[in-house]
Amino acid sequence: MILKVIMANHQNWEKAVADSVTFYANVRINNHIKNKAEALSGIGLYKSQKDAIDNALDYLIDSLDAEDKRKFTFQLDILESRDARTRGK
């Protein structure tokens, strides 16, 4: 029980630190994916292509089962912590 509390507090702290580091990054996508994102923003559903992709990812993440969501959160925490360490200086 104590270990779970320590782990939860550690993850919350890492997430709080990681959330404060935001920078631009490039992802290579093909024209069809770009066009889908542009079409969604073009019809007014989203403010930008970035918002369309972000919301699509959130929708997918929300639909994951508990185990996949746990794995995803674990991986995301690692990546966000790395960004905070390397870019947060």
PDB file of C-alpha atoms in Angstrom:
ATOM      1  CA  MET A   1       0.000   0.000   0.000  1.00  0.00           C
ATOM      2  CA  ILE A   2       2.742   2.468   0.929  1.00  0.00           C
ATOM      3  CA  LEU A   3       4.632   1.635  -2.264  1.00  0.00           C
ATOM      4  CA  LYS A   4       1.528   2.437  -4.341  1.00  0.00           C
ATOM      5  CA  VAL A   5       1.194   5.829  -2.647  1.00  0.00           C
ATOM      6  CA  ILE A   6       4.877   6.593  -3.192  1.00  0.00           C
ATOM      7  CA  MET A   7       4.627   5.558  -6.849  1.00  0.00           C
ATOM      8  CA  ALA A   8       1.473   7.654  -7.359  1.00  0.00           C
ATOM      9  CA  ASN A   9       3.076  10.694  -5.748  1.00  0.00           C
ATOM     10  CA  HIS A  10       6.233  10.191  -7.815  1.00  0.00           C
ATOM     11  CA  GLN A  11       4.230   9.916 -11.047  1.00  0.00           C
ATOM     12  CA  ASN A  12       2.174  12.991 -10.169  1.00  0.00           C
ATOM     13  CA  TRP A  13       5.334  14.973  -9.459  1.00  0.00           C
ATOM     14  CA  GLU A  14       6.966  13.853 -12.711  1.00  0.00           C
ATOM     15  CA  LYS A  15       3.830  14.708 -14.655  1.00  0.00           C
ATOM     16  CA  ALA A  16       3.617  18.142 -13.046  1.00  0.00           C
ATOM     17  CA  VAL A  17       7.232  18.827 -13.996  1.00  0.00           C
ATOM     18  CA  ALA A  18       6.852  17.378 -17.483  1.00  0.00           C
ATOM     19  CA  ASP A  19       3.671  19.314 -18.244  1.00  0.00           C
ATOM     20  CA  SER A  20       5.573  22.569 -17.843  1.00  0.00           C
ATOM     21  CA  VAL A  21       7.931  21.780 -20.762  1.00  0.00           C
ATOM     22  CA  THR A  22       6.475  22.380 -24.199  1.00  0.00           C
ATOM     23  CA  PHE A  23       8.422  22.832 -27.421  1.00  0.00           C
ATOM     24  CA  TYR A  24       7.817  22.295 -31.119  1.00  0.00           C
ATOM     25  CA  ALA A  25       8.706  18.917 -32.620  1.00  0.00           C
ATOM     26  CA  ASN A  26       8.319  17.552 -36.123  1.00  0.00           C
ATOM     27  CA  VAL A  27       6.574  14.332 -37.092  1.00  0.00           C
ATOM     28  CA  ARG A  28       6.704  13.080 -40.660  1.00  0.00           C
ATOM     29  CA  ILE A  29       3.260  12.204 -41.998  1.00  0.00           C
ATOM     30  CA  ASN A  30       2.024  11.585 -45.497  1.00  0.00           C
ATOM     31  CA  ASN A  31      -0.177  13.991 -47.431  1.00  0.00           C
ATOM     32  CA  HIS A  32      -3.339  11.946 -46.782  1.00  0.00           C
ATOM     33  CA  ILE A  33      -3.034  12.278 -43.000  1.00  0.00           C
ATOM     34  CA  LYS A  34      -2.282  15.995 -43.365  1.00  0.00           C
ATOM     35  CA  ASN A  35      -5.294  16.424 -45.628  1.00  0.00           C
ATOM     36  CA  LYS A  36      -7.597  14.690 -43.128  1.00  0.00           C
ATOM     37  CA  ALA A  37      -6.415  17.006 -40.352  1.00  0.00           C
ATOM     38  CA  GLU A  38      -6.753  20.041 -42.623  1.00  0.00           C
ATOM     39  CA  ALA A  39     -10.267  18.977 -43.687  1.00  0.00           C
ATOM     40  CA  LEU A  40     -11.375  18.615 -40.053  1.00  0.00           C
ATOM     41  CA  SER A  41     -10.102  22.088 -39.261  1.00  0.00           C
ATOM     42  CA  GLY A  42     -11.423  23.433 -42.570  1.00  0.00           C
ATOM     43  CA  ILE A  43     -15.012  22.486 -41.751  1.00  0.00           C
ATOM     44  CA  GLY A  44     -14.688  24.234 -38.419  1.00  0.00           C
ATOM     45  CA  LEU A  45     -14.513  21.266 -36.067  1.00  0.00           C
ATOM     46  CA  TYR A  46     -11.060  22.300 -34.847  1.00  0.00           C
ATOM     47  CA  LYS A  47      -9.067  25.519 -34.792  1.00  0.00           C
ATOM     48  CA  SER A  48      -6.043  23.953 -36.469  1.00  0.00           C
ATOM     49  CA  GLN A  49      -4.557  20.762 -37.840  1.00  0.00           C
ATOM     50  CA  LYS A  50      -2.657  20.402 -34.564  1.00  0.00           C
ATOM     51  CA  ASP A  51      -5.929  20.533 -32.602  1.00  0.00           C
ATOM     52  CA  ALA A  52      -7.515  17.955 -34.932  1.00  0.00           C
ATOM     53  CA  ILE A  53      -4.619  15.524 -34.444  1.00  0.00           C
ATOM     54  CA  ASP A  54      -4.453  16.165 -30.694  1.00  0.00           C
ATOM     55  CA  ASN A  55      -8.179  15.491 -30.300  1.00  0.00           C
ATOM     56  CA  ALA A  56      -8.010  12.371 -32.475  1.00  0.00           C
ATOM     57  CA  LEU A  57      -5.203  11.016 -30.288  1.00  0.00           C
ATOM     58  CA  ASP A  58      -7.145  11.867 -27.123  1.00  0.00           C
ATOM     59  CA  TYR A  59     -10.162  10.002 -28.515  1.00  0.00           C
ATOM     60  CA  LEU A  60      -8.008   6.944 -29.249  1.00  0.00           C
ATOM     61  CA  ILE A  61      -6.332   7.056 -25.837  1.00  0.00           C
ATOM     62  CA  ASP A  62      -9.695   7.355 -24.087  1.00  0.00           C
ATOM     63  CA  SER A  63     -10.891   4.230 -25.905  1.00  0.00           C
ATOM     64  CA  LEU A  64      -7.971   2.045 -24.750  1.00  0.00           C
ATOM     65  CA  ASP A  65      -8.660  -0.757 -22.319  1.00  0.00           C
ATOM     66  CA  ALA A  66      -7.246  -0.405 -18.814  1.00  0.00           C
ATOM     67  CA  GLU A  67      -4.063  -2.395 -19.463  1.00  0.00           C
ATOM     68  CA  ASP A  68      -3.173  -0.571 -22.677  1.00  0.00           C
ATOM     69  CA  LYS A  69      -3.958   2.755 -21.007  1.00  0.00           C
ATOM     70  CA  ARG A  70      -1.618   1.817 -18.140  1.00  0.00           C
ATOM     71  CA  LYS A  71       1.154   0.926 -20.610  1.00  0.00           C
ATOM     72  CA  PHE A  72       0.551   4.128 -22.553  1.00  0.00           C
ATOM     73  CA  THR A  73       0.643   6.274 -19.407  1.00  0.00           C
ATOM     74  CA  PHE A  74       3.868   4.598 -18.298  1.00  0.00           C
ATOM     75  CA  GLN A  75       5.525   5.257 -21.666  1.00  0.00           C
ATOM     76  CA  LEU A  76       4.210   8.820 -21.828  1.00  0.00           C
ATOM     77  CA  ASP A  77       5.498   9.610 -18.335  1.00  0.00           C
ATOM     78  CA  ILE A  78       8.964   8.386 -19.333  1.00  0.00           C
ATOM     79  CA  LEU A  79       8.993  10.489 -22.494  1.00  0.00           C
ATOM     80  CA  GLU A  80       7.643  13.595 -20.763  1.00  0.00           C
ATOM     81  CA  SER A  81      10.199  13.236 -17.971  1.00  0.00           C
ATOM     82  CA  ARG A  82      12.979  12.935 -20.535  1.00  0.00           C
ATOM     83  CA  ASP A  83      11.778  16.114 -22.230  1.00  0.00           C
ATOM     84  CA  ALA A  84      11.670  17.908 -18.897  1.00  0.00           C
ATOM     85  CA  ARG A  85      15.218  16.826 -18.097  1.00  0.00           C
ATOM     86  CA  THR A  86      16.674  17.636 -21.495  1.00  0.00           C
ATOM     87  CA  ARG A  87      14.671  20.742 -22.454  1.00  0.00           C
ATOM     88  CA  GLY A  88      13.569  22.106 -19.125  1.00  0.00           C
ATOM     89  CA  LYS A  89      16.933  23.619 -18.242  1.00  0.00           C
TER      90      LYS A  89
END
